[in-house]
Amino acid sequence: MTRSDDESDSSSNPEIEGLVDLEEDRRWEDIEPDDELVCVTSLFDEARFPDVHSMLQYCKEKYEFDLVQIGKNFDLGYLEFVKLVNYIRNEVKKGNKIFSIPSKRVFEDDQYLLPILADDALLFSLDEVTSTPANPSQDIIDNETEGRGLLEDSTCERLTELHNELDRVKQQFGAYREAVDKTLECRWSNQDSGPGLSEGNAQQLETADRLVKDESHYFTSYSYNEIHETMLKDTVRTDAYRDFIYDNKNLFKGKIVLDVGCGTGILSMFCAKAGAARVIAVDNSDIIDKAREIVFDNGLGDIITCLRGKIEEVSLPVPRVDIIVSEWMGYCLLYEAMLDSVLWARDRYLKPEGLMVPSHITLFVAPFADPDYITDHVAFWRSVYGFKMDSMLAQIHDDVLIRDVKLEHIPGSAHSFFALDLYSITTDRLSFTAIPFTVELEESIDSLDGFVIWFDTFFLPSREAVQSLESDTRAQKWAKSGGIAFTTGPAGQPTHWRQGVLLIDHGKAGSQQLEKGQTIEGTIDYKKREENQRALDIKLDWKVKGCSYGGTQTWCMR
Ligand code: SAH
């Protein structure tokens, strides 16, 4: 579904926008159970059961096959469970016997997202199998049939829990539908192309394939503990979000918050603790399963709803939100291109007077001179045990290096070359060309070794507060005057973003002594890579004013 389709659908009935997608539901209504009696087919034979638990018990007793235990052993997420079920059904259909599942690998192929049985009630009930005690709804039915006219408090709570659970299942099922749709779409387009695939088509498919792989690699990278540990332990980052949220409880009290890319759910929990009425936490990585548990373990399950999926694809249980909170910043700010998703969410879900957290970012560039680094990591390759190894230098000058640069290696002023106002910036402006910069040398140097890039992040409590923020306001100055902001620059406390270092290739540009007071002028381009939109090319064109020394070079972050 394209964004404009999406918007035109929803604008026709804003009341129900986001709650149900009628068109989608019609397409699927033949396989949705609604209120009909569920009939679950055994995994291994034709036997049918009124509910999933009796079917699983039957498989355990008759075939000594414990699906729930296998799920636990492999720590399966929802979609993995779907694949496992379809894998088993497929093998059984082929006449193969299944006694055990040796490894997750056997059912990891996306082909197993496609249902083997039409109307497979087991797939709709998987959430019951994976996370709730046996037949919880029966408790309520029992209570009611015992003649209790009024629902007791505990029953009300259980009902709310079940409603939440239902929301979750709907979301998971939505993600499953989407995965099936995508798999089918991919198959059909492959089939349509057939053997006479034209070169252009083949290339398009290859590019699409690569993009899908890049995407899945991207989200997989966020499924591991390490990256979340690094982010959470970056106290400059995490404290800033916490301080802004806790210092502005009045802004959060009773509000609906959307956390785009919730990770472990830390920002959602800050918001819930600050009094938000509801927080919707979305993430497309497997980390969402952990977030759900974390939220539950901290007793915040009634406020925070965790949804798996891309923000652009999940349907939120509310039409609009009051606040969007997100930690989307990548190296050199725009690597990873996650801001695109946040802006998409802003345009789709944020109320007109809503709040963006954070709200403003400024990008900086400064000159770099570190003779020791050049000796140790560049000149080193020119003679290794007497051998020339210059070919080892290629990447050094092609890639943006991510390093903690000491302030003493910044020999001049920093220039704020790009300021983002999160309320008004648009995605097309995130690739830019020929943004001018000027920096002045504050000391004499033997050689200009490169440039350094970093960003400052500001959390403003209102749209109006921006008036007091100048385009070159520094985070540290802002924080000193009582605002919440942090810098990822060399003058601040180190963060996990460190700084982007663009080393000048002296082999091409040459090198020259420069004097204190000289200025370097130039332009900067940021461009997304065509084959991987999350990768970034940064190009600098620079010239020392008043002399002929200068150069043009492009560095990549892939
Ligand atoms: N908010 C967490 C995690 C930030 S890392 C924290 O502050 O610690 C960014 C997270 O956003 C990752 O977990 C990644 O999987 C998720 N993400 C990135 N793009 C997304 C998208 N389009 N939809 C959903 N999640 C996304």
Coordinates of C-alpha atoms and ligand atoms in Angstrom, one line a residue:
M1 CA 0.0 0.0 0.0
T2 CA 1.4 3.4 -0.9
R3 CA 1.4 6.2 1.5
S4 CA -1.0 8.3 -0.5
D5 CA -3.4 5.4 -0.7
D6 CA -3.1 5.0 2.9
E7 CA -3.9 8.6 3.6
S8 CA -6.9 8.8 1.3
D9 CA -8.4 5.7 3.0
S10 CA -8.1 7.0 6.4
S11 CA -9.2 10.6 5.7
S12 CA -12.5 9.3 4.6
N13 CA -13.3 8.1 8.1
P14 CA -10.9 9.5 10.7
E15 CA -12.9 8.0 13.5
I16 CA -11.9 4.5 12.7
E17 CA -8.6 5.3 11.0
G18 CA -5.9 3.0 12.3
L19 CA -8.3 0.8 14.1
V20 CA -9.4 -1.4 11.3
D21 CA -8.5 -1.6 7.7
L22 CA -11.8 -2.6 6.1
E23 CA -10.5 -3.3 2.7
E24 CA -7.7 -5.5 4.0
D25 CA -10.1 -7.3 6.3
R26 CA -12.5 -8.1 3.4
R27 CA -9.6 -9.7 1.5
W28 CA -8.9 -11.9 4.5
E29 CA -12.3 -12.5 5.9
D30 CA -12.5 -16.0 4.4
I31 CA -9.8 -17.1 6.7
E32 CA -10.5 -15.1 9.8
P33 CA -12.3 -17.0 12.5
D34 CA -14.4 -14.1 13.8
D35 CA -16.9 -15.6 16.2
E36 CA -17.3 -18.9 14.5
L37 CA -16.4 -22.1 16.3
V38 CA -12.7 -22.8 15.9
C39 CA -11.8 -26.1 14.4
V40 CA -8.1 -27.0 14.8
T41 CA -6.6 -29.7 12.6
S42 CA -4.0 -32.0 14.1
L43 CA -0.4 -31.5 13.0
F44 CA 0.0 -35.2 12.0
D45 CA -3.4 -36.5 10.8
E46 CA -7.0 -35.5 9.9
A47 CA -8.3 -35.3 13.5
R48 CA -10.0 -32.0 14.3
F49 CA -10.4 -30.3 17.7
P50 CA -12.5 -27.5 19.1
D51 CA -9.4 -25.6 20.4
V52 CA -5.7 -25.5 20.0
H53 CA -4.9 -26.8 23.4
S54 CA -6.8 -30.1 23.0
M55 CA -5.1 -30.5 19.6
L56 CA -1.7 -30.0 21.0
Q57 CA -2.4 -32.4 23.9
Y58 CA -3.5 -35.0 21.3
C59 CA -0.2 -34.5 19.4
K60 CA 1.7 -34.9 22.6
E61 CA 0.0 -38.0 23.7
K62 CA -0.4 -39.8 20.3
Y63 CA 2.8 -38.6 18.6
E64 CA 5.0 -37.6 21.5
F65 CA 5.4 -34.2 19.8
D66 CA 5.4 -31.1 22.1
L67 CA 5.1 -28.0 19.9
V68 CA 5.0 -25.6 22.9
Q69 CA 8.2 -27.1 24.3
I70 CA 9.9 -26.9 20.9
G71 CA 8.9 -23.2 20.7
K72 CA 10.4 -22.7 24.1
N73 CA 13.6 -24.6 23.3
F74 CA 14.2 -22.5 20.2
D75 CA 12.9 -19.3 21.8
L76 CA 10.6 -18.8 18.8
G77 CA 9.1 -15.4 17.9
Y78 CA 5.6 -15.3 16.3
L79 CA 6.6 -15.5 12.7
E80 CA 9.1 -18.3 13.4
F81 CA 6.3 -20.3 15.1
V82 CA 4.2 -19.7 11.9
K83 CA 7.0 -21.1 9.8
L84 CA 7.5 -24.1 12.1
V85 CA 3.8 -25.0 11.8
N86 CA 3.8 -24.6 8.1
Y87 CA 7.0 -26.6 7.8
I88 CA 5.5 -29.5 9.8
R89 CA 2.3 -29.4 7.8
N90 CA 4.3 -29.4 4.6
E91 CA 6.4 -32.4 5.6
V92 CA 3.4 -34.3 6.7
K93 CA 1.6 -33.5 3.5
K94 CA 4.6 -34.9 1.6
G95 CA 4.3 -38.1 3.6
N96 CA 7.4 -37.5 5.8
K97 CA 7.4 -38.5 9.4
I98 CA 8.5 -35.9 12.0
F99 CA 9.7 -37.0 15.3
S100 CA 11.7 -34.0 16.3
I101 CA 13.0 -30.7 14.9
P102 CA 16.8 -30.8 14.9
S103 CA 17.4 -27.1 14.3
K104 CA 15.7 -23.8 13.5
R105 CA 17.4 -23.9 10.1
V106 CA 15.0 -26.5 8.8
F107 CA 12.1 -24.1 8.8
E108 CA 13.8 -20.7 8.4
D109 CA 13.0 -20.4 4.7
D110 CA 10.3 -17.7 4.0
Q111 CA 8.4 -20.2 1.9
Y112 CA 7.0 -21.5 5.3
L113 CA 5.2 -18.2 5.9
L114 CA 2.7 -19.4 3.3
P115 CA -0.1 -21.4 5.0
I116 CA -0.3 -25.1 3.9
L117 CA -3.8 -25.5 5.2
A118 CA -6.5 -23.1 4.1
D119 CA -8.2 -21.6 7.2
D120 CA -5.5 -23.0 9.5
A121 CA -7.0 -22.1 12.8
L122 CA -3.8 -23.1 14.5
L123 CA -2.1 -20.1 13.0
F124 CA -4.7 -17.7 14.4
S125 CA -4.3 -19.3 17.8
L126 CA -0.5 -19.3 18.0
D127 CA -0.4 -16.4 20.4
E128 CA -2.5 -18.4 22.8
V129 CA 0.1 -21.2 22.5
T130 CA 3.1 -19.0 23.0
S131 CA 2.1 -16.6 25.7
T132 CA -1.1 -17.1 27.6
P133 CA -2.3 -19.7 30.0
A134 CA -4.7 -22.3 28.6
N135 CA -8.0 -20.9 27.4
P136 CA -8.1 -17.7 29.5
S137 CA -11.4 -16.6 27.9
Q138 CA -13.0 -19.6 29.5
D139 CA -12.4 -18.0 32.9
I140 CA -14.6 -15.1 32.0
I141 CA -17.3 -17.3 30.4
D142 CA -17.4 -19.4 33.6
N143 CA -17.7 -16.3 35.8
E144 CA -20.5 -14.9 33.7
T145 CA -22.4 -18.2 33.5
E146 CA -22.2 -18.5 37.3
G147 CA -24.7 -15.7 37.2
R148 CA -22.6 -12.7 38.3
G149 CA -24.6 -9.9 36.8
L150 CA -21.9 -7.3 37.4
L151 CA -18.3 -7.8 36.4
E152 CA -16.0 -7.8 39.4
D153 CA -12.8 -5.6 39.4
S154 CA -10.6 -8.6 38.8
T155 CA -12.7 -9.7 35.8
C156 CA -12.6 -6.2 34.4
E157 CA -8.9 -6.2 34.7
R158 CA -8.8 -9.6 33.0
L159 CA -11.1 -8.2 30.2
T160 CA -8.7 -5.3 29.7
E161 CA -5.8 -7.7 29.6
L162 CA -7.6 -9.8 27.0
H163 CA -8.4 -6.8 25.0
N164 CA -4.8 -5.8 25.0
E165 CA -3.9 -9.3 24.1
L166 CA -6.3 -9.2 21.2
D167 CA -4.7 -6.0 20.0
R168 CA -1.4 -7.7 20.1
V169 CA -2.6 -10.7 18.2
K170 CA -4.2 -8.5 15.6
Q171 CA -1.0 -6.7 15.1
Q172 CA 1.0 -9.9 14.9
F173 CA -1.5 -11.4 12.5
G174 CA -1.2 -8.2 10.5
A175 CA 2.5 -8.6 10.3
Y176 CA 2.0 -12.2 9.2
R177 CA -0.5 -11.2 6.5
E178 CA 2.0 -8.7 5.2
A179 CA 4.9 -11.2 5.2
V180 CA 2.7 -13.7 3.3
D181 CA 1.6 -11.0 0.8
K182 CA 5.2 -10.0 0.2
T183 CA 6.4 -13.6 -0.2
L184 CA 3.5 -14.2 -2.7
E185 CA 4.2 -10.9 -4.5
C186 CA 7.9 -11.9 -4.8
R187 CA 7.0 -15.3 -6.2
W188 CA 4.5 -13.9 -8.7
S189 CA 6.9 -11.3 -10.0
N190 CA 9.5 -14.0 -10.4
Q191 CA 7.1 -16.3 -12.2
D192 CA 5.7 -13.5 -14.4
S193 CA 9.2 -12.7 -15.5
G194 CA 9.6 -16.3 -16.5
P195 CA 12.6 -17.7 -18.3
G196 CA 12.8 -14.9 -20.8
L197 CA 13.7 -12.4 -18.1
S198 CA 15.0 -9.3 -19.8
E199 CA 18.3 -7.9 -18.6
G200 CA 16.5 -4.8 -17.2
N201 CA 14.0 -6.9 -15.2
A202 CA 16.7 -9.2 -14.0
Q203 CA 18.6 -6.2 -12.7
Q204 CA 15.6 -4.7 -11.1
L205 CA 14.9 -8.0 -9.3
E206 CA 18.5 -8.2 -8.2
T207 CA 18.4 -4.7 -6.8
A208 CA 15.0 -5.3 -5.1
D209 CA 16.5 -8.5 -3.7
R210 CA 19.5 -6.7 -2.4
L211 CA 17.4 -4.0 -0.9
V212 CA 15.3 -6.6 0.9
K213 CA 18.4 -8.3 2.2
D214 CA 19.9 -4.9 3.3
E215 CA 16.7 -4.2 5.2
S216 CA 16.6 -7.6 6.9
H217 CA 20.3 -7.3 7.7
Y218 CA 19.6 -3.8 9.2
F219 CA 16.8 -5.1 11.5
T220 CA 18.7 -8.2 12.4
S221 CA 21.6 -6.0 13.6
Y222 CA 19.2 -4.6 16.2
S223 CA 18.1 -8.0 17.5
Y224 CA 21.3 -8.6 19.5
N225 CA 21.9 -7.5 23.1
E226 CA 25.2 -5.8 22.4
I227 CA 23.9 -2.9 20.4
H228 CA 21.2 -2.1 22.9
E229 CA 23.6 -2.4 25.8
T230 CA 25.9 0.1 24.0
M231 CA 23.1 2.5 23.5
L232 CA 21.7 2.2 27.0
K233 CA 25.1 2.6 28.5
D234 CA 25.6 5.8 26.5
T235 CA 24.5 7.9 29.4
V236 CA 24.9 11.2 27.5
R237 CA 22.2 9.9 25.1
T238 CA 19.9 8.0 27.5
D239 CA 20.1 10.6 30.3
A240 CA 19.1 13.4 27.8
Y241 CA 15.9 11.5 26.8
R242 CA 15.2 10.6 30.5
D243 CA 15.8 14.2 31.7
F244 CA 13.7 15.8 29.1
I245 CA 10.8 13.3 29.7
Y246 CA 11.0 13.4 33.5
D247 CA 11.5 17.2 33.7
N248 CA 8.5 17.8 31.5
K249 CA 5.9 15.4 33.0
N250 CA 3.3 18.0 32.4
L251 CA 3.8 17.5 28.6
F252 CA 3.4 13.7 28.9
K253 CA 0.6 13.4 31.5
G254 CA -2.5 11.8 29.9
K255 CA -0.9 11.9 26.4
I256 CA -0.7 9.3 23.7
V257 CA 2.9 8.7 22.7
L258 CA 4.4 6.9 19.8
D259 CA 7.9 5.4 20.2
V260 CA 9.3 4.8 16.8
G261 CA 12.0 2.1 17.0
C262 CA 11.5 1.3 20.7
G263 CA 14.3 -1.3 21.0
T264 CA 14.3 -2.5 24.6
G265 CA 11.4 -0.1 25.3
I266 CA 13.5 2.3 27.5
L267 CA 12.0 5.5 26.0
S268 CA 8.5 4.1 26.2
M269 CA 9.0 3.3 29.8
F270 CA 10.3 6.8 30.6
C271 CA 7.1 8.2 29.0
A272 CA 4.9 5.8 30.9
K273 CA 6.5 6.7 34.2
A274 CA 6.1 10.4 33.3
G275 CA 2.3 9.8 33.2
A276 CA 1.5 9.1 29.5
A277 CA -1.9 7.6 29.2
R278 CA -0.8 5.3 26.4
V279 CA 2.5 4.5 24.7
I280 CA 2.7 2.6 21.4
A281 CA 6.1 1.1 21.0
V282 CA 7.0 -0.1 17.5
D283 CA 10.0 -2.0 16.4
N284 CA 10.7 -4.2 13.4
S285 CA 13.5 -6.1 15.0
D286 CA 13.2 -9.3 17.1
I287 CA 14.1 -7.0 20.0
I288 CA 10.4 -6.3 20.2
D289 CA 9.8 -9.6 21.9
K290 CA 12.2 -8.6 24.6
A291 CA 10.6 -5.2 24.9
R292 CA 7.2 -6.8 25.4
E293 CA 8.6 -8.9 28.3
I294 CA 10.5 -5.9 29.8
V295 CA 7.3 -3.8 29.7
F296 CA 5.4 -6.6 31.3
D297 CA 8.0 -7.3 34.0
N298 CA 7.9 -3.6 34.9
G299 CA 4.2 -3.6 35.3
L300 CA 3.7 -1.2 32.5
G301 CA 1.7 -3.6 30.2
D302 CA -1.5 -1.6 30.6
I303 CA 0.1 1.6 29.3
I304 CA 2.6 0.4 26.7
T305 CA 1.5 -1.6 23.7
C306 CA 4.4 -3.2 21.8
L307 CA 3.9 -3.7 18.1
R308 CA 6.2 -5.7 15.8
G309 CA 6.7 -4.3 12.3
K310 CA 8.0 -1.4 10.3
I311 CA 6.4 1.9 11.4
E312 CA 5.4 2.4 7.8
E313 CA 3.5 -0.9 7.7
V314 CA 2.0 -1.6 11.1
S315 CA -1.5 -0.2 11.8
L316 CA -1.6 1.7 15.0
P317 CA -4.6 1.2 17.4
V318 CA -5.1 5.0 17.5
P319 CA -5.6 7.5 14.6
R320 CA -3.3 10.2 16.0
V321 CA -0.7 10.6 18.7
D322 CA 0.3 13.7 20.8
I323 CA 4.0 13.0 21.0
I324 CA 6.6 11.1 18.9
V325 CA 9.7 10.0 20.7
S326 CA 12.5 8.3 18.8
E327 CA 16.2 7.7 19.0
W328 CA 16.9 7.5 15.3
M329 CA 20.3 9.3 14.9
G330 CA 23.0 7.4 13.1
Y331 CA 26.7 8.0 12.6
C332 CA 27.3 11.5 11.0
L333 CA 23.6 11.8 11.9
L334 CA 22.0 10.4 8.7
Y335 CA 23.7 7.0 8.3
E336 CA 21.0 4.3 8.5
A337 CA 18.3 6.8 7.2
M338 CA 16.0 6.0 10.1
L339 CA 14.9 9.6 10.1
D340 CA 12.9 8.9 7.0
S341 CA 10.7 6.5 9.0
V342 CA 10.3 9.0 11.8
L343 CA 9.2 11.7 9.4
W344 CA 6.8 9.3 7.8
A345 CA 5.3 8.6 11.2
R346 CA 5.2 12.4 11.9
D347 CA 3.3 13.1 8.8
R348 CA 0.9 10.1 9.3
Y349 CA 0.3 10.1 13.0
L350 CA 1.3 13.3 14.8
K351 CA -1.5 15.7 15.8
P352 CA -1.0 19.2 14.3
E353 CA 0.1 20.6 17.6
G354 CA 2.0 17.5 18.6
L355 CA 5.5 17.3 20.0
M356 CA 8.7 15.7 18.5
V357 CA 11.3 14.4 20.9
P358 CA 14.0 15.3 20.1
S359 CA 13.0 18.4 18.1
H360 CA 16.2 19.9 16.6
I361 CA 19.6 18.8 15.4
T362 CA 22.6 20.6 14.1
L363 CA 25.4 19.1 12.0
F364 CA 28.9 20.5 12.4
V365 CA 32.2 20.2 10.4
A366 CA 35.7 21.1 11.6
P367 CA 39.2 20.7 10.3
F368 CA 41.3 17.7 11.5
A369 CA 45.1 17.4 12.0
D370 CA 46.6 14.5 13.8
P371 CA 50.2 13.7 12.6
D372 CA 50.5 10.7 14.9
Y373 CA 47.4 9.1 13.5
I374 CA 48.7 9.6 9.9
T375 CA 52.1 8.1 10.9
D376 CA 50.5 5.1 12.6
H377 CA 47.7 4.3 10.2
V378 CA 48.6 5.9 6.8
A379 CA 52.4 6.3 6.4
F380 CA 52.7 2.9 8.1
W381 CA 51.5 1.1 5.0
R382 CA 54.1 2.8 2.8
S383 CA 56.9 0.6 4.2
V384 CA 56.1 -2.5 6.1
Y385 CA 59.2 -4.5 6.8
G386 CA 60.6 -2.7 3.7
F387 CA 57.6 -3.6 1.5
K388 CA 55.2 -1.1 -0.1
M389 CA 51.7 -1.8 0.9
D390 CA 49.9 1.3 -0.5
S391 CA 47.0 -0.8 -1.7
M392 CA 46.0 -1.2 1.9
L393 CA 45.3 2.5 2.0
A394 CA 42.3 2.5 -0.4
Q395 CA 39.6 2.1 2.3
I396 CA 41.2 4.6 4.6
H397 CA 40.5 7.4 2.2
D398 CA 37.2 6.0 0.8
D399 CA 35.4 5.3 4.1
V400 CA 34.2 7.6 6.8
L401 CA 36.2 6.6 9.9
I402 CA 34.3 6.5 13.2
R403 CA 36.6 7.6 15.9
D404 CA 36.8 9.6 19.2
V405 CA 38.7 12.6 18.1
K406 CA 40.6 14.6 20.8
L407 CA 39.9 18.3 20.9
E408 CA 43.6 18.9 20.4
H409 CA 43.3 17.5 16.9
I410 CA 40.7 20.0 15.9
P411 CA 43.0 23.0 14.9
G412 CA 40.2 25.4 13.9
S413 CA 36.6 26.5 14.4
A414 CA 33.6 24.3 13.7
H415 CA 30.9 25.4 11.3
S416 CA 27.2 24.4 11.7
F417 CA 26.4 23.5 8.1
F418 CA 22.9 21.9 8.4
A419 CA 20.1 22.4 10.9
L420 CA 17.2 20.1 11.1
D421 CA 13.9 21.3 12.6
L422 CA 12.0 18.0 13.1
Y423 CA 8.7 19.7 12.7
S424 CA 9.3 20.9 9.2
I425 CA 12.2 19.0 7.6
T426 CA 11.2 16.7 4.8
T427 CA 12.8 13.5 3.5
D428 CA 13.8 14.9 0.2
R429 CA 16.0 17.4 2.1
L430 CA 18.0 14.7 3.7
S431 CA 20.1 14.3 0.6
F432 CA 21.7 17.6 -0.1
T433 CA 24.4 19.1 -2.2
A434 CA 26.7 22.1 -2.1
I435 CA 26.0 23.2 1.5
P436 CA 28.6 25.8 2.1
F437 CA 31.0 25.9 5.1
T438 CA 33.9 28.1 6.3
V439 CA 36.3 27.2 9.1
E440 CA 39.2 29.2 10.4
L441 CA 42.5 27.7 11.6
E442 CA 43.1 28.7 15.2
E443 CA 46.7 27.3 15.1
S444 CA 49.3 26.6 12.5
I445 CA 49.5 23.0 11.2
D446 CA 52.0 21.0 9.1
S447 CA 49.2 19.4 7.2
L448 CA 45.4 19.4 7.0
D449 CA 44.7 15.7 7.5
G450 CA 40.9 15.8 7.0
F451 CA 37.6 17.0 8.4
V452 CA 35.5 15.9 11.3
I453 CA 31.7 15.7 11.4
W454 CA 29.3 15.5 14.4
F455 CA 25.9 16.6 15.5
D456 CA 24.2 18.3 18.5
T457 CA 20.7 17.2 19.6
F458 CA 18.2 19.5 21.2
F459 CA 15.0 18.7 23.1
L460 CA 12.6 21.7 23.1
P461 CA 9.4 21.6 25.1
S462 CA 7.3 23.4 22.6
R463 CA 7.3 24.5 19.0
E464 CA 7.5 28.1 20.1
A465 CA 10.7 27.5 22.1
V466 CA 12.6 27.2 18.9
Q467 CA 12.7 30.9 18.5
S468 CA 15.4 31.1 21.1
L469 CA 17.5 28.5 19.3
E470 CA 19.9 30.1 16.8
S471 CA 21.1 27.9 13.9
D472 CA 24.6 27.7 15.4
T473 CA 23.6 27.3 19.0
R474 CA 25.8 24.7 20.7
A475 CA 24.3 21.9 22.8
Q476 CA 26.6 22.6 25.7
K477 CA 25.7 26.3 25.8
W478 CA 22.0 25.4 25.6
A479 CA 22.3 22.8 28.4
K480 CA 24.2 25.3 30.6
S481 CA 21.3 27.7 30.3
G482 CA 18.9 25.0 31.6
G483 CA 17.8 23.3 28.3
I484 CA 18.2 19.7 27.5
A485 CA 20.7 19.0 24.7
F486 CA 23.8 16.9 24.1
T487 CA 26.7 17.1 21.7
T488 CA 28.4 14.2 20.0
G489 CA 31.4 16.5 19.2
P490 CA 35.0 16.3 20.5
A491 CA 34.4 19.0 23.1
G492 CA 31.7 16.9 24.9
Q493 CA 31.6 13.7 26.9
P494 CA 32.2 10.8 24.5
T495 CA 29.1 9.1 23.1
H496 CA 28.6 5.9 21.1
W497 CA 28.3 8.0 17.9
R498 CA 31.9 9.2 18.3
Q499 CA 32.8 11.4 15.3
G500 CA 33.0 10.9 11.6
V501 CA 36.5 11.5 10.3
L502 CA 37.1 12.2 6.6
L503 CA 40.8 11.7 5.9
I504 CA 42.2 13.7 3.0
D505 CA 44.1 11.5 0.5
H506 CA 47.4 13.4 0.5
G507 CA 48.5 11.2 -2.4
K508 CA 46.0 13.0 -4.6
A509 CA 45.4 16.4 -2.9
G510 CA 49.0 16.9 -1.7
S511 CA 49.8 18.4 1.6
Q512 CA 50.8 21.8 2.7
Q513 CA 51.7 23.8 5.9
L514 CA 48.9 26.1 6.9
E515 CA 49.0 29.2 9.2
K516 CA 46.8 30.2 12.0
G517 CA 44.1 32.6 10.7
Q518 CA 43.8 31.0 7.3
T519 CA 40.3 30.0 6.3
I520 CA 39.1 26.9 4.5
E521 CA 36.0 27.2 2.5
G522 CA 34.0 24.5 0.8
T523 CA 30.8 22.7 0.3
I524 CA 29.3 19.4 1.6
D525 CA 27.0 16.9 -0.1
Y526 CA 25.2 14.1 1.7
K527 CA 23.8 11.5 -0.6
K528 CA 22.0 8.2 0.0
R529 CA 23.5 5.2 -2.0
E530 CA 21.3 4.0 -4.8
E531 CA 21.7 0.3 -4.1
N532 CA 21.4 0.7 -0.3
Q533 CA 19.4 3.6 0.9
R534 CA 20.7 3.2 4.4
A535 CA 24.3 3.8 3.2
L536 CA 25.6 7.4 2.9
D537 CA 28.1 9.1 0.6
I538 CA 29.6 12.3 2.0
K539 CA 31.4 14.6 -0.5
L540 CA 33.6 17.6 0.4
D541 CA 34.9 20.2 -1.9
W542 CA 37.4 22.5 -0.1
K543 CA 39.9 25.2 -0.8
V544 CA 42.2 27.2 1.4
K545 CA 41.3 30.8 0.8
G546 CA 44.1 32.8 -0.8
C547 CA 46.1 29.9 -2.1
S548 CA 45.6 27.1 -4.6
Y549 CA 45.5 24.3 -2.1
G550 CA 42.3 22.3 -2.1
G551 CA 40.6 19.1 -3.2
T552 CA 37.4 17.1 -3.8
Q553 CA 36.8 13.8 -2.2
T554 CA 33.9 11.4 -1.4
W555 CA 33.7 9.1 1.6
C556 CA 31.2 6.4 2.1
M557 CA 29.5 4.9 5.1
R558 CA 28.2 1.5 3.9
Ligands
SAH1 N1 14.6 3.5 21.3 C1 15.6 2.5 21.6 C2 16.3 1.9 20.4 C3 16.9 2.9 19.4 S1 17.8 2.0 18.1 C4 16.6 3.2 22.5 O1 16.6 4.4 22.6 O2 17.4 2.5 23.2 C5 16.6 2.2 16.8 C6 15.6 1.0 16.8 O3 14.6 1.4 15.7 C7 16.1 -0.3 16.4 O4 15.7 -1.3 17.4 C8 15.5 -0.6 15.0 O5 15.1 -2.0 14.8 C9 14.2 0.2 15.0 N2 13.7 0.7 13.7 C10 14.5 1.4 12.8 N3 13.7 1.7 11.7 C11 12.4 1.2 12.0 C12 11.2 1.2 11.3 N4 11.1 1.8 10.1 N5 10.1 0.7 11.9 C13 10.2 0.1 13.1 N6 11.4 0.0 13.8 C14 12.5 0.6 13.3

